[in-house]
Coordinates of C-alpha atoms in Angstrom, one line a residue:
Chain A
X1 CA 22.3 -8.8 2.6
X2 CA 24.3 -11.8 3.8
X3 CA 25.4 -14.6 1.7
X4 CA 26.2 -18.1 2.9
X5 CA 28.8 -20.3 1.2
X6 CA 27.8 -23.5 3.1
X7 CA 24.5 -25.2 2.6
X8 CA 23.8 -25.2 6.3
X9 CA 24.6 -22.7 9.0
X10 CA 27.1 -24.0 11.6
X11 CA 25.8 -25.4 14.9
X12 CA 27.2 -23.7 17.9
X13 CA 26.4 -23.7 21.7
X14 CA 24.0 -20.9 21.5
X15 CA 22.0 -22.4 18.6
X16 CA 19.9 -25.5 19.2
X17 CA 20.9 -28.6 17.2
X18 CA 19.5 -32.1 16.7
X19 CA 16.7 -33.1 19.1
X20 CA 17.0 -36.1 21.6
X21 CA 13.8 -35.8 23.5
X22 CA 12.4 -38.4 26.0
X23 CA 9.2 -39.9 24.5
X24 CA 5.9 -39.9 26.5
X25 CA 5.6 -43.1 28.6
X26 CA 2.5 -45.3 27.8
X27 CA 2.2 -47.7 30.8
X28 CA -1.4 -48.6 30.0
X29 CA -0.4 -49.6 26.6
X30 CA 1.7 -52.4 28.1
X31 CA -1.1 -53.4 30.4
X32 CA -3.4 -53.7 27.4
X33 CA -0.8 -55.8 25.5
X34 CA -0.4 -58.1 28.5
X35 CA -4.2 -58.7 28.8
X36 CA -4.5 -59.3 25.1
X37 CA -1.6 -61.8 25.0
X38 CA -3.2 -63.8 27.9
X39 CA -6.6 -63.8 26.2
X40 CA -5.1 -64.9 22.9
X41 CA -3.2 -67.7 24.6
X42 CA -6.5 -68.9 26.3
X43 CA -8.3 -68.8 23.0
X44 CA -5.5 -70.7 21.2
X45 CA -5.5 -73.3 24.1
X46 CA -9.2 -73.8 23.5
X47 CA -8.9 -74.1 19.8
X48 CA -6.2 -76.8 20.1
X49 CA -7.2 -78.8 23.2
X50 CA -11.0 -78.5 23.4
X51 CA -12.2 -81.9 21.9
X52 CA -15.5 -80.3 20.7
X53 CA -13.5 -78.7 17.8
X54 CA -12.4 -82.1 16.4
X55 CA -10.2 -80.5 13.7
X56 CA -9.7 -83.7 11.6
X57 CA -13.5 -83.9 11.3
X58 CA -13.7 -80.2 10.3
X59 CA -11.3 -80.8 7.5
X60 CA -13.1 -84.0 6.5
X61 CA -16.4 -82.3 6.4
X62 CA -15.0 -79.5 4.3
X63 CA -13.9 -81.8 1.5
X64 CA -17.1 -83.8 1.2
X65 CA -18.2 -83.5 -2.4
X66 CA -21.8 -82.3 -1.6
X67 CA -20.3 -79.6 0.5
X68 CA -17.9 -78.5 -2.2
X69 CA -20.7 -78.6 -4.8
X70 CA -22.9 -76.6 -2.4
X71 CA -20.1 -74.1 -1.9
X72 CA -19.4 -73.5 -5.7
X73 CA -23.0 -73.6 -6.9
X74 CA -25.2 -72.4 -4.0
X75 CA -22.8 -70.0 -2.4
X76 CA -20.3 -68.7 -5.0
X77 CA -22.3 -69.0 -8.2
X78 CA -25.5 -67.6 -6.7
X79 CA -23.6 -64.7 -5.1
X80 CA -22.0 -63.8 -8.4
X81 CA -25.2 -64.0 -10.5
X82 CA -27.4 -62.3 -7.9
X83 CA -24.9 -59.5 -7.6
X84 CA -24.5 -59.2 -11.4
X85 CA -28.2 -58.9 -12.1
X86 CA -28.8 -56.9 -8.9
X87 CA -26.1 -54.3 -9.9
X88 CA -27.4 -54.0 -13.5
X89 CA -31.0 -53.7 -12.4
X90 CA -30.0 -51.4 -9.6
X91 CA -28.2 -49.0 -11.9
X92 CA -31.1 -49.0 -14.3
X93 CA -33.4 -48.2 -11.4
X94 CA -31.1 -45.4 -10.3
X95 CA -31.1 -43.9 -13.8
X96 CA -34.9 -44.2 -13.9
X97 CA -35.2 -42.5 -10.5
X98 CA -33.1 -39.6 -11.8
X99 CA -34.9 -39.3 -15.2
X100 CA -37.3 -36.5 -16.2
X101 CA -40.0 -39.0 -16.8
X102 CA -42.4 -39.0 -13.8
X103 CA -43.7 -42.5 -14.6
X104 CA -40.2 -44.0 -14.6
X105 CA -39.3 -42.1 -11.4
X106 CA -42.5 -43.5 -9.7
X107 CA -41.9 -47.1 -10.8
X108 CA -38.3 -47.0 -9.5
X109 CA -39.5 -45.6 -6.2
X110 CA -42.2 -48.2 -5.9
X111 CA -39.8 -51.0 -6.7
X112 CA -37.3 -49.9 -4.0
X113 CA -40.1 -49.4 -1.5
X114 CA -41.5 -52.9 -2.1
X115 CA -38.3 -54.9 -2.2
X116 CA -36.6 -53.1 0.7
X117 CA -39.6 -53.9 2.9
X118 CA -39.5 -57.7 2.4
X119 CA -37.0 -59.7 4.4
X120 CA -34.8 -61.8 2.1
X121 CA -35.8 -65.0 3.8
X122 CA -39.5 -64.3 3.3
X123 CA -38.9 -63.3 -0.3
X124 CA -37.1 -66.6 -1.0
X125 CA -40.0 -68.6 0.6
X126 CA -42.4 -66.6 -1.6
X127 CA -40.2 -67.4 -4.7
X128 CA -40.5 -71.1 -3.9
X129 CA -44.3 -70.9 -3.8
X130 CA -44.8 -68.6 -6.9
X131 CA -45.6 -71.8 -8.8
X132 CA -49.0 -71.7 -7.1
X133 CA -49.8 -68.5 -9.0
X134 CA -49.0 -70.1 -12.3
X135 CA -50.4 -73.5 -11.9
X136 CA -50.9 -73.7 -15.7
X137 CA -47.4 -72.7 -16.4
X138 CA -45.9 -69.5 -17.9
X139 CA -46.2 -68.7 -21.6
X140 CA -44.7 -66.0 -23.8
X141 CA -46.8 -64.2 -26.3
X142 CA -49.3 -61.4 -27.0
X143 CA -50.8 -60.0 -23.8
X144 CA -54.6 -60.6 -23.4
X145 CA -54.5 -62.6 -26.6
X146 CA -57.5 -64.7 -25.6
X147 CA -59.6 -61.5 -25.3
X148 CA -58.4 -60.1 -28.6
X149 CA -59.0 -63.5 -30.3
X150 CA -62.5 -63.5 -28.9
X151 CA -63.2 -60.0 -30.3
X152 CA -61.9 -60.9 -33.7
X153 CA -63.9 -64.1 -33.7
X154 CA -60.9 -66.3 -34.2
X155 CA -59.7 -69.3 -32.3
X156 CA -56.4 -70.7 -31.0
X157 CA -53.8 -68.7 -29.1
X158 CA -50.8 -66.4 -29.8
X159 CA -48.2 -67.7 -27.4
X160 CA -45.2 -70.0 -26.9
X161 CA -45.2 -72.4 -24.1
X162 CA -46.4 -72.9 -21.5
X163 CA -43.3 -73.6 -19.5
X164 CA -43.4 -75.2 -16.0
X165 CA -43.4 -72.3 -13.5
X166 CA -41.7 -74.5 -10.9
X167 CA -38.7 -75.0 -13.2
X168 CA -38.2 -71.2 -13.2
X169 CA -38.9 -70.2 -9.6
X170 CA -37.7 -73.3 -7.7
X171 CA -34.1 -74.3 -7.4
X172 CA -31.0 -72.1 -7.9
X173 CA -32.7 -70.0 -10.6
X174 CA -35.4 -69.0 -8.2
X175 CA -32.7 -68.2 -5.6
X176 CA -30.8 -66.0 -8.1
X177 CA -34.0 -64.2 -9.1
X178 CA -35.2 -63.5 -5.6
X179 CA -31.8 -62.4 -4.3
X180 CA -31.1 -60.2 -7.3
X181 CA -34.6 -58.6 -7.1
X182 CA -33.9 -57.7 -3.4
X183 CA -30.4 -56.6 -4.1
X184 CA -31.4 -54.3 -6.9
X185 CA -33.5 -52.2 -4.5
X186 CA -30.4 -51.6 -2.4
X187 CA -28.1 -51.1 -5.3
X188 CA -30.5 -48.5 -6.8
X189 CA -29.9 -46.3 -3.8
X190 CA -26.2 -46.8 -3.8
X191 CA -26.0 -46.1 -7.6
X192 CA -28.2 -43.0 -7.2
X193 CA -25.8 -41.6 -4.5
X194 CA -22.9 -42.3 -6.8
X195 CA -24.4 -40.6 -9.8
X196 CA -25.4 -37.6 -7.7
X197 CA -21.8 -37.3 -6.4
X198 CA -20.6 -36.5 -9.9
X199 CA -20.4 -32.7 -10.6
X200 CA -23.1 -31.4 -12.9
X201 CA -20.5 -29.7 -15.0
X202 CA -19.4 -33.2 -16.2
X203 CA -22.7 -33.9 -17.9
X204 CA -22.7 -30.3 -19.3
X205 CA -19.2 -30.7 -20.7
X206 CA -20.1 -34.0 -22.3
X207 CA -23.3 -32.7 -23.8
X208 CA -21.5 -29.6 -25.1
X209 CA -19.2 -32.0 -27.1
X210 CA -22.3 -33.5 -28.8
X211 CA -22.8 -36.5 -26.6
X212 CA -26.4 -37.7 -26.0
X213 CA -27.6 -37.9 -22.4
X214 CA -27.2 -41.7 -22.5
X215 CA -23.7 -41.7 -23.9
X216 CA -22.6 -39.0 -21.5
X217 CA -24.1 -41.1 -18.6
X218 CA -22.2 -44.3 -19.8
X219 CA -18.9 -42.7 -20.8
X220 CA -18.5 -39.8 -18.4
X221 CA -20.8 -39.9 -15.4
X222 CA -21.1 -43.6 -14.5
X223 CA -17.3 -44.3 -14.6
X224 CA -16.8 -41.5 -12.1
X225 CA -19.8 -42.6 -10.0
X226 CA -18.2 -46.0 -9.8
X227 CA -15.6 -44.6 -7.4
X228 CA -18.4 -43.9 -4.9
X229 CA -20.4 -47.0 -5.8
X230 CA -17.7 -49.7 -5.5
X231 CA -17.0 -49.6 -1.7
X232 CA -20.6 -50.1 -0.6
X233 CA -21.1 -52.6 -3.4
X234 CA -18.3 -54.6 -1.8
X235 CA -20.2 -54.6 1.4
X236 CA -23.3 -55.7 -0.4
X237 CA -21.4 -58.6 -2.1
X238 CA -20.1 -59.9 1.2
X239 CA -23.6 -59.6 2.7
X240 CA -25.0 -61.5 -0.3
X241 CA -22.4 -64.2 0.2
X242 CA -23.8 -64.8 3.7
X243 CA -27.4 -64.4 2.6
X244 CA -27.0 -67.4 0.2
X245 CA -27.5 -69.5 3.4
X246 CA -31.1 -68.4 3.2
X247 CA -31.6 -70.4 0.0
X248 CA -33.1 -73.2 2.1
X249 CA -36.2 -71.0 2.3
X250 CA -37.0 -71.8 -1.4
X251 CA -36.0 -74.6 -0.6
X252 CA -32.6 -75.3 -2.2
X253 CA -30.3 -77.9 -0.8
X254 CA -27.3 -77.3 -3.1
X255 CA -25.8 -74.8 -0.7
X256 CA -22.9 -74.8 1.7
X257 CA -24.5 -74.3 5.0
X258 CA -27.4 -76.7 4.4
X259 CA -25.0 -79.4 3.3
X260 CA -22.7 -79.0 6.3
X261 CA -25.7 -79.0 8.6
X262 CA -26.9 -82.2 7.0
X263 CA -23.5 -83.8 7.9
X264 CA -23.7 -82.4 11.4
X265 CA -27.2 -83.8 11.9
X266 CA -26.1 -87.3 10.7
X267 CA -22.9 -87.5 12.7
X268 CA -23.9 -85.4 15.8
X269 CA -20.7 -83.5 15.3
X270 CA -22.4 -80.1 15.6
X271 CA -19.6 -77.8 16.5
X272 CA -16.9 -78.9 13.9
X273 CA -19.6 -78.3 11.2
X274 CA -20.1 -74.7 12.3
X275 CA -16.3 -74.2 12.3
X276 CA -16.1 -75.6 8.8
X277 CA -18.8 -73.2 7.6
X278 CA -17.1 -70.3 9.3
X279 CA -13.8 -71.1 7.6
X280 CA -15.5 -71.3 4.2
X281 CA -17.2 -67.9 4.6
X282 CA -13.9 -66.4 5.9
X283 CA -12.0 -67.6 2.9
X284 CA -14.6 -66.5 0.4
X285 CA -15.0 -63.0 1.8
X286 CA -11.2 -62.6 2.0
X287 CA -11.0 -63.3 -1.7
X288 CA -13.8 -60.8 -2.4
X289 CA -12.0 -58.1 -0.4
X290 CA -8.9 -58.6 -2.7
X291 CA -11.2 -58.2 -5.7
X292 CA -12.7 -55.1 -4.3
X293 CA -9.3 -53.5 -3.7
X294 CA -8.5 -54.0 -7.4
X295 CA -11.8 -52.5 -8.5
X296 CA -11.3 -49.5 -6.3
X297 CA -7.9 -48.9 -7.8
X298 CA -9.3 -49.2 -11.3
X299 CA -12.1 -46.7 -10.8
X300 CA -9.9 -44.4 -8.7
X301 CA -7.9 -43.4 -11.8
X302 CA -7.1 -39.7 -11.8
X303 CA -8.3 -39.2 -8.2
X304 CA -6.5 -38.6 -4.9
X305 CA -3.8 -41.1 -3.7
X306 CA -3.8 -42.9 -6.9
X307 CA -2.5 -39.9 -8.7
X308 CA 1.2 -40.2 -7.7
X309 CA 1.3 -43.7 -9.0
X310 CA -0.4 -42.5 -12.2
X311 CA 2.1 -39.8 -12.6
X312 CA 5.0 -42.3 -12.4
X313 CA 3.3 -44.4 -15.0
X314 CA 2.7 -41.3 -17.1
X315 CA 6.3 -40.3 -16.9
X316 CA 7.3 -43.9 -17.8
X317 CA 4.9 -43.9 -20.7
X318 CA 6.3 -40.6 -22.0
X319 CA 9.9 -41.9 -21.7
X320 CA 8.9 -44.9 -23.7
X321 CA 7.1 -42.7 -26.2
X322 CA 10.1 -40.5 -26.5
X323 CA 12.4 -43.4 -27.1
X324 CA 10.4 -44.7 -30.1
Chain B
X1 CA -39.5 -8.0 -38.6
X2 CA -39.7 -11.6 -39.7
X3 CA -38.5 -14.0 -37.1
X4 CA -39.1 -17.2 -38.9
X5 CA -36.8 -16.7 -41.9
X6 CA -33.5 -18.5 -41.7
X7 CA -30.5 -16.3 -41.8
X8 CA -27.3 -17.5 -43.5
X9 CA -25.5 -14.1 -43.6
X10 CA -24.4 -14.3 -40.0
X11 CA -22.9 -17.3 -38.2
X12 CA -24.9 -16.5 -35.0
X13 CA -28.1 -14.5 -35.2
X14 CA -30.1 -13.9 -32.1
X15 CA -33.4 -12.0 -32.2
X16 CA -35.3 -10.7 -29.2
X17 CA -33.9 -13.5 -26.9
X18 CA -35.6 -13.7 -23.5
X19 CA -34.9 -16.1 -20.7
X20 CA -36.7 -16.3 -17.3
X21 CA -36.0 -18.6 -14.4
X22 CA -39.4 -18.7 -12.8
X23 CA -40.4 -15.1 -12.3
X24 CA -36.8 -13.9 -12.5
X25 CA -36.3 -12.5 -16.0
X26 CA -32.6 -12.8 -16.7
X27 CA -32.5 -11.8 -20.4
X28 CA -35.0 -9.1 -21.6
X29 CA -34.7 -9.2 -25.4
X30 CA -31.2 -9.6 -26.7
X31 CA -30.5 -9.0 -30.4
X32 CA -27.0 -10.0 -31.5
X33 CA -25.2 -11.1 -34.6
X34 CA -21.7 -12.7 -34.9
X35 CA -20.1 -13.2 -38.2
X36 CA -17.7 -16.0 -39.2
X37 CA -14.1 -15.3 -38.1
X38 CA -15.3 -12.6 -35.7
X39 CA -14.2 -12.4 -32.1
X40 CA -16.9 -10.9 -29.8
X41 CA -16.4 -10.2 -26.1
X42 CA -19.4 -10.0 -23.8
X43 CA -18.7 -7.6 -21.0
X44 CA -20.8 -6.5 -18.1
X45 CA -21.3 -6.7 -14.3
X46 CA -22.1 -10.1 -12.8
X47 CA -25.8 -10.9 -13.1
X48 CA -26.0 -9.0 -16.4
X49 CA -27.0 -12.3 -18.2
X50 CA -24.0 -12.7 -20.4
X51 CA -23.2 -16.2 -19.2
X52 CA -26.9 -17.2 -19.6
X53 CA -26.9 -15.9 -23.1
X54 CA -23.8 -18.0 -23.9
X55 CA -25.5 -21.1 -22.4
X56 CA -28.6 -20.5 -24.5
X57 CA -26.5 -20.6 -27.7
X58 CA -25.3 -24.1 -26.7
X59 CA -28.7 -25.2 -25.3
X60 CA -27.5 -25.7 -21.7
X61 CA -30.7 -23.7 -21.0
X62 CA -33.9 -23.5 -23.0
X63 CA -35.1 -20.2 -24.6
X64 CA -38.1 -18.5 -23.1
X65 CA -38.6 -16.3 -26.1
X66 CA -37.0 -15.1 -29.3
X67 CA -34.9 -17.1 -31.7
X68 CA -31.2 -18.0 -32.1
X69 CA -29.8 -19.3 -35.4
X70 CA -26.4 -20.8 -35.7
X71 CA -25.1 -21.3 -39.2
X72 CA -28.6 -20.6 -40.6
X73 CA -30.2 -23.3 -38.4
X74 CA -32.6 -22.5 -35.7
X75 CA -31.3 -23.7 -32.3
X76 CA -33.4 -26.0 -30.2
X77 CA -36.5 -25.9 -32.3
X78 CA -37.7 -26.8 -35.7
X79 CA -39.9 -24.4 -37.6
X80 CA -42.6 -26.4 -39.5
X81 CA -44.8 -24.0 -41.4
X82 CA -44.5 -21.3 -38.8
X83 CA -45.1 -23.7 -35.8
X84 CA -42.2 -24.4 -33.5
X85 CA -41.4 -28.0 -32.5
X86 CA -38.9 -28.9 -29.8
X87 CA -36.0 -30.7 -31.5
X88 CA -35.2 -34.3 -30.6
X89 CA -32.3 -35.0 -28.2
X90 CA -30.3 -36.5 -31.1
X91 CA -30.8 -33.4 -33.2
X92 CA -29.8 -31.1 -30.3
X93 CA -26.6 -33.3 -29.8
X94 CA -25.8 -32.8 -33.4
X95 CA -26.2 -29.0 -33.2
X96 CA -24.1 -28.9 -30.0
X97 CA -21.3 -30.9 -31.7
X98 CA -20.8 -27.9 -34.1
X99 CA -20.3 -25.5 -31.2
X100 CA -17.3 -25.8 -28.8
X101 CA -17.6 -24.6 -25.3
X102 CA -14.9 -23.8 -22.7
X103 CA -16.1 -23.5 -19.1
X104 CA -15.1 -21.4 -16.2
X105 CA -14.4 -24.5 -14.1
X106 CA -12.7 -26.4 -17.0
X107 CA -14.9 -29.5 -16.5
X108 CA -12.3 -31.8 -17.8
X109 CA -13.1 -35.5 -17.4
X110 CA -11.0 -36.4 -14.3
X111 CA -10.9 -40.2 -15.1
X112 CA -9.3 -39.6 -18.4
X113 CA -5.8 -38.4 -19.3
X114 CA -5.4 -35.1 -21.1
X115 CA -5.1 -37.0 -24.4
X116 CA -8.2 -39.1 -23.4
X117 CA -10.2 -35.9 -22.8
X118 CA -9.3 -34.6 -26.3
X119 CA -10.0 -37.7 -28.3
X120 CA -13.2 -38.7 -26.5
X121 CA -15.7 -36.8 -28.5
X122 CA -14.2 -37.3 -32.0
X123 CA -13.9 -41.0 -31.4
X124 CA -17.2 -41.6 -29.5
X125 CA -19.4 -38.9 -31.2
X126 CA -18.0 -38.5 -34.7
X127 CA -16.8 -42.1 -34.8
X128 CA -13.5 -41.2 -36.4
X129 CA -10.6 -43.7 -36.4
X130 CA -8.8 -43.5 -33.1
X131 CA -5.3 -43.5 -34.6
X132 CA -6.0 -40.4 -36.8
X133 CA -7.8 -38.6 -33.9
X134 CA -4.9 -39.3 -31.5
X135 CA -2.4 -37.9 -34.0
X136 CA -4.5 -34.7 -34.4
X137 CA -5.1 -34.5 -30.6
X138 CA -1.3 -34.6 -29.9
X139 CA -0.9 -31.8 -32.4
X140 CA -3.6 -29.8 -30.7
X141 CA -2.0 -30.4 -27.3
X142 CA 1.3 -29.3 -28.8
X143 CA -0.4 -26.1 -30.0
X144 CA -1.7 -25.2 -26.5
X145 CA 1.8 -25.9 -25.2
X146 CA 1.0 -29.2 -23.5
X147 CA 2.6 -31.8 -25.9
X148 CA 4.5 -33.3 -23.0
X149 CA 1.5 -33.6 -20.7
X150 CA -0.7 -35.8 -22.9
X151 CA -0.7 -38.7 -20.5
X152 CA -1.2 -36.7 -17.3
X153 CA -4.6 -36.8 -15.5
X154 CA -6.3 -33.4 -15.0
X155 CA -5.6 -33.6 -11.2
X156 CA -1.9 -33.6 -12.1
X157 CA -2.1 -30.4 -14.0
X158 CA -2.3 -26.8 -12.9
X159 CA -5.5 -24.8 -13.5
X160 CA -4.0 -23.0 -16.5
X161 CA -2.9 -26.3 -18.0
X162 CA -6.3 -27.8 -17.4
X163 CA -8.0 -24.9 -19.2
X164 CA -5.7 -25.3 -22.1
X165 CA -6.5 -29.0 -22.3
X166 CA -10.2 -28.0 -22.3
X167 CA -9.6 -25.6 -25.2
X168 CA -7.8 -28.4 -27.1
X169 CA -10.8 -30.7 -26.3
X170 CA -13.2 -28.2 -27.7
X171 CA -11.1 -27.7 -30.9
X172 CA -10.8 -31.4 -31.5
X173 CA -14.4 -31.4 -32.7
X174 CA -13.5 -28.7 -35.3
X175 CA -16.4 -26.5 -34.2
X176 CA -17.7 -23.6 -36.3
X177 CA -18.0 -21.5 -33.2
X178 CA -16.2 -21.4 -29.9
X179 CA -17.9 -20.2 -26.7
X180 CA -15.8 -19.2 -23.7
X181 CA -17.6 -18.8 -20.4
X182 CA -15.2 -16.7 -18.2
X183 CA -12.3 -19.0 -19.0
X184 CA -9.8 -17.3 -16.7
X185 CA -12.0 -16.4 -13.7
X186 CA -11.2 -19.6 -11.8
X187 CA -7.4 -19.3 -12.4
X188 CA -4.6 -17.9 -10.1
X189 CA -3.5 -14.6 -11.5
X190 CA -0.1 -15.9 -12.7
X191 CA -1.9 -18.5 -14.8
X192 CA -4.3 -16.2 -16.6
X193 CA -1.7 -15.1 -19.2
X194 CA -1.0 -18.6 -20.6
X195 CA -4.7 -19.2 -21.3
X196 CA -5.3 -15.8 -22.9
X197 CA -2.2 -16.4 -25.0
X198 CA -3.8 -19.5 -26.5
X199 CA -7.0 -17.7 -27.1
X200 CA -5.2 -14.8 -28.8
X201 CA -3.6 -17.3 -31.2
X202 CA -6.9 -18.8 -32.0
X203 CA -8.3 -15.4 -32.7
X204 CA -5.4 -14.6 -35.1
X205 CA -6.1 -17.9 -36.9
X206 CA -9.6 -16.7 -37.6
X207 CA -11.6 -18.8 -35.1
X208 CA -15.1 -17.5 -34.5
X209 CA -15.3 -16.8 -30.8
X210 CA -17.8 -15.5 -28.3
X211 CA -16.0 -14.7 -25.0
X212 CA -17.6 -13.8 -21.7
X213 CA -14.8 -12.2 -19.8
X214 CA -13.7 -9.7 -17.2
X215 CA -10.3 -9.2 -18.9
X216 CA -10.6 -5.7 -20.4
X217 CA -7.1 -5.7 -21.8
X218 CA -7.7 -8.9 -23.7
X219 CA -11.1 -7.6 -25.0
X220 CA -9.5 -4.4 -26.2
X221 CA -6.6 -6.2 -27.9
X222 CA -8.3 -9.3 -29.4
X223 CA -12.0 -8.5 -29.8
X224 CA -13.4 -7.3 -33.1
X225 CA -16.4 -6.1 -31.3
X226 CA -17.3 -5.8 -27.6
X227 CA -20.9 -6.1 -26.4
X228 CA -21.7 -4.5 -23.0
X229 CA -24.6 -6.0 -21.2
X230 CA -26.4 -5.0 -18.0
X231 CA -29.5 -6.3 -16.3
X232 CA -30.5 -8.5 -19.2
X233 CA -30.2 -6.0 -22.1
X234 CA -27.4 -5.0 -24.5
X235 CA -26.5 -1.5 -23.4
X236 CA -23.8 -0.7 -26.0
X237 CA -21.8 -2.5 -28.6
X238 CA -19.1 -1.6 -31.1
X239 CA -15.3 -1.8 -31.8
X240 CA -13.4 -2.2 -28.5
X241 CA -11.7 1.2 -28.8
X242 CA -15.0 3.0 -29.1
X243 CA -16.9 1.2 -26.4
X244 CA -14.0 0.9 -23.9
X245 CA -12.4 4.3 -24.5
X246 CA -15.3 6.4 -25.5
X247 CA -18.5 4.9 -24.1
X248 CA -21.7 6.7 -24.9
X249 CA -24.1 5.2 -22.3
X250 CA -24.0 6.1 -18.6
X251 CA -24.2 2.4 -17.5
X252 CA -21.2 1.5 -19.6
X253 CA -19.3 4.5 -18.2
X254 CA -20.0 3.6 -14.6
X255 CA -19.1 0.0 -15.1
X256 CA -15.8 1.0 -16.8
X257 CA -15.1 3.5 -14.0
X258 CA -15.6 0.6 -11.4
X259 CA -13.3 -1.7 -13.4
X260 CA -10.7 1.1 -13.7
X261 CA -10.9 1.9 -10.0
X262 CA -10.3 -1.8 -9.2
X263 CA -7.4 -1.9 -11.6
X264 CA -5.9 1.2 -10.2
X265 CA -6.2 -0.1 -6.6
X266 CA -4.5 -3.3 -7.7
X267 CA -1.8 -1.3 -9.5
X268 CA -1.2 0.8 -6.5
X269 CA -0.8 -2.3 -4.4
X270 CA 1.6 -3.7 -7.0
X271 CA 3.6 -0.5 -7.0
X272 CA 3.7 -0.5 -3.3
X273 CA 4.9 -4.1 -3.2
X274 CA 7.6 -3.3 -5.9
X275 CA 8.8 -0.3 -3.8
X276 CA 9.1 -2.5 -0.7
X277 CA 11.0 -5.2 -2.6
X278 CA 13.3 -2.7 -4.2
X279 CA 14.0 -1.1 -0.8
X280 CA 14.7 -4.5 0.7
X281 CA 17.0 -5.4 -2.2
X282 CA 18.8 -2.0 -2.0

């Protein structure tokens, strides 16, 4: 057996040392760069010197108060609320779909089938006209109360209301209901895939500790499912942001694209208006992407690439713990 | 034989337990008792039904026939005047909370730290104050030799460490009975010892345990009683030295011969490896 006193064997002429190799040449890479630079310059030239852009007008249109109001209420608020209700309803539908109860499974399937089939624009137009079904308004109370009262030989009614149906289905509320109803159908499938991605042993381990099915679902399965659910939900949110431009189907005018188009129609400045809308949607979806990245980090706890950072944190936590 | 009478003498009392998955009958009438502070090892070839029997005790599966009592209480069903009624989910959860279970694949919650895994059930199921539970959980982690790993996620721990966290997690509920389903089968050979060591300590402290295992040496050393199962029936049971050293039944003998042969093959390999290493060193 040989022993070495140095950490590294000596380099000599007959033993290869450090590598100085010639890299592979990539001539086409340079050609591609040249083409792209030229195209980029052409595009930039158009942006700056084509009078149809009319940048000052773009900025002016963007800061008009109806446009800003339309952006916050019709685009941002409706996106947030529709996604919020859509995700909640979607998760409920997914849990129903995976339940032992055949009625719940059937209802969930039927819902998804129905709302995935209808285009969002058509659905929003229908929402706007739902008032026709409830011309007498909508009341809360005992179902079929008039029939029961008739049987019992009484008079009067057992209900609160009626409320004006148009107040519910028309306007931003109707938009939120319609978009959330449609979104829930898609979210149900996304959430179902997420729940199914969690190992069966997790549910078993949770139940073995005495958790009910519901608690095991909330505390153990869903948090792990979120890791799979969040990325496609980010996609859905950005799609929803864009679909708020369909609110005009209801019709709702308090919305970004409708307000910008109104300015364009009045001033005949068609193109700057489209640029303004594009900029708004770009900014909003960029902000959403940042939010998504945070969510992915949160629900990625204990998994994959996140682990090394967690470990540092854990070591730090322990160091602090030891210092106390 | 009365099958409806409750039994408070034994901690676990199983009578004529059968289980079928469709037309496949996995258990064909198991009778078994386990007393408090007893350690029982279930041995047998794969497919003998020992894991299924364990899962029936903790209601991961539903009985096809027979009865199981734990602590005098009928598992899974309620006996009302001789008629069985399926227990409500809440009731089943309560029964499960009294029984700890350790799985072959650990099944730690990956989104929680080791400490989070241990305190989850006492805090969320028993609704005990978090501060007290955390203190006890840290002691438990210390006991299984992982006091310095409390804030690590399962994916940052080795298999043996994960299984020890899983044992601490089960112990945190202060169960009357601990079930082990092949707790070392998914581990690398060099990690088996640390888990068996923890289990040995638990046995010495008087924990009631039912262990499905292939570790014959552990069964012989730690078990008060071993039960040999094959093809859904109990073939032979008794003190480990009797069943393992002087088996009466042919099926037990052939199983032990197979295990012995495997062990000898492995030992021969080890000896060969040791010889090569020694030669290289010399």
